[in-house]
CSV table of C-alpha atoms in Angstrom, one decimal:
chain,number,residue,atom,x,y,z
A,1234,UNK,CA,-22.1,-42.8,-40.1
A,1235,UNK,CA,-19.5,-44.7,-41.6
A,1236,UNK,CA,-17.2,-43.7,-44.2
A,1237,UNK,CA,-18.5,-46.1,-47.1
A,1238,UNK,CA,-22.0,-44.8,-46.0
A,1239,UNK,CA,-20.8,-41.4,-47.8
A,1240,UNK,CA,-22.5,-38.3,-47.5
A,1241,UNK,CA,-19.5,-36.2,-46.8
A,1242,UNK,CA,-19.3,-32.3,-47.4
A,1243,UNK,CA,-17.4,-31.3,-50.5
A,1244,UNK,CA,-15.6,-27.5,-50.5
A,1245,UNK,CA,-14.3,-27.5,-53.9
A,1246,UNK,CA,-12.4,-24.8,-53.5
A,1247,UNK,CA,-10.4,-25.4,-50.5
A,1248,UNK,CA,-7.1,-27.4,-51.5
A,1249,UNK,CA,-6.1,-30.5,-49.1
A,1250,UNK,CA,-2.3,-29.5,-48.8
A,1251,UNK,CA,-0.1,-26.5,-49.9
A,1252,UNK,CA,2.8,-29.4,-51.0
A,1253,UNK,CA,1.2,-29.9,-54.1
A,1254,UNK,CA,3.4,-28.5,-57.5
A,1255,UNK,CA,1.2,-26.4,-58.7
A,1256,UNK,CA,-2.6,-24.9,-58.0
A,1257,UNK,CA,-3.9,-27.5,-60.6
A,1258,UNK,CA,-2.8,-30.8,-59.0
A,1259,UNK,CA,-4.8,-29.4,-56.0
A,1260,UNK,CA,-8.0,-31.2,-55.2
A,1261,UNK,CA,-11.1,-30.2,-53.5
A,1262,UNK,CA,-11.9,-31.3,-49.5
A,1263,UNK,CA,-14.3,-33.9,-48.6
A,1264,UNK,CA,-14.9,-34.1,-44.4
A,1265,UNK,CA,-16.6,-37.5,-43.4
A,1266,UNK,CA,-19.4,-37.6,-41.1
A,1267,UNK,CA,-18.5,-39.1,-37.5
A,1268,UNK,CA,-21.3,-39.9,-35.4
A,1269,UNK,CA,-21.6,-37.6,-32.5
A,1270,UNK,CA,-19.7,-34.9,-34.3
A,1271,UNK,CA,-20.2,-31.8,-36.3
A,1272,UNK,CA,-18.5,-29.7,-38.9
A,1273,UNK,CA,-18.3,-25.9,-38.0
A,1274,UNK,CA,-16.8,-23.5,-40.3
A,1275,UNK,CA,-17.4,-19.8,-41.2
A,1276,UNK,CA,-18.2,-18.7,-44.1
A,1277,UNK,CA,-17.0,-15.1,-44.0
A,1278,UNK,CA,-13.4,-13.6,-43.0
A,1279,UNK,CA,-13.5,-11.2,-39.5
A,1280,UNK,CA,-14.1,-8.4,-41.5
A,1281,UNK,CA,-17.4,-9.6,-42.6
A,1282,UNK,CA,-16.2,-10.3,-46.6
A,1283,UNK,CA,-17.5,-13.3,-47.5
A,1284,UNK,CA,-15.2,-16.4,-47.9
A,1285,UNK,CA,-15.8,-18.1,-51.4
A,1286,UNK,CA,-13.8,-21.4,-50.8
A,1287,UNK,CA,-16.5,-22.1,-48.2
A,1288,UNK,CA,-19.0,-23.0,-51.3
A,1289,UNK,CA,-20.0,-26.6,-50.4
A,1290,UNK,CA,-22.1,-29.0,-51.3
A,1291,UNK,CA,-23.7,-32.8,-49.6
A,1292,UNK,CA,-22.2,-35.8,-51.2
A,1293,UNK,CA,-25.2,-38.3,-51.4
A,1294,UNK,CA,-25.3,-41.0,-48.8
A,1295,UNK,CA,-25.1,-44.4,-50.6
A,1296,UNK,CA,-25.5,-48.3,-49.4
A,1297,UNK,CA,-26.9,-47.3,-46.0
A,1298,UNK,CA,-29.0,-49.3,-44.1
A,1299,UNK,CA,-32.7,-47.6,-42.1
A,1300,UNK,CA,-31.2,-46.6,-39.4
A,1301,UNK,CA,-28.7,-44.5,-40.7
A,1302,UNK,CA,-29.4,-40.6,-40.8
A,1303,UNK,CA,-27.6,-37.4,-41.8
A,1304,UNK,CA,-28.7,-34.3,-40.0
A,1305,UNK,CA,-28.2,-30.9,-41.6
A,1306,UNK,CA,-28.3,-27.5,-39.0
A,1307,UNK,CA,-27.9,-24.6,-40.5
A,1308,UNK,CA,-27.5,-21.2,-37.9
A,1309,UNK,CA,-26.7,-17.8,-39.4
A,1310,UNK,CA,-24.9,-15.2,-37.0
A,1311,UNK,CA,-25.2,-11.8,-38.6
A,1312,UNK,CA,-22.7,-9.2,-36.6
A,1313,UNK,CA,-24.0,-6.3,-38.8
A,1314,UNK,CA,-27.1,-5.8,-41.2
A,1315,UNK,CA,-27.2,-8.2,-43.6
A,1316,UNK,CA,-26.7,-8.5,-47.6
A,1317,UNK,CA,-26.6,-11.2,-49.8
A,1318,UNK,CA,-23.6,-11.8,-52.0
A,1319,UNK,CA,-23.7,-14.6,-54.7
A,1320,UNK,CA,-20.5,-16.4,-55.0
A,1321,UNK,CA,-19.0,-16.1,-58.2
């Protein structure tokens, strides 16, 4: 999928660079698709808490043509019992 295509996935709360003079000027991060690749992250730290900066959301895909797709796969790896948390 190309760039201009959009439907990229937004975490709002992860910042693109620590340079940045203060935690305001910070912006959300926006990954592109590629075709043939995939974005993998995790969603919890190793001790199981949940990571809130992973909240994300789909951008919508614009100006694309009928061939283009955008596959979502979800998988959920539970190391102990599960409970849902809500982020905040």
């Amino acid at each position: 999928i190309a760039i201009e295509y959009g439907g990229g996935t937004t975490f709002r709360d992860l910042k693109t660079a620590p340079s940045f003079s203060s935690e305001d000027d910070a912006v959300g991060v926006t990954m592109q698709p590629q075709g043939g690749s995939a974005l993998l992250f995790f969603p919890a730290f190793a001790d199981g808490t949940p990571d809130d900066r992973t909240l994300h959301k789909s951008e919508i895909m614009t100006a694309c043509d009928d061939d283009t797709e955008k596959w979502i796969v979800q998988m959920w790896v539970h190391q102990h019992a599960y409970q849902a948390v809500l982020p905040p």
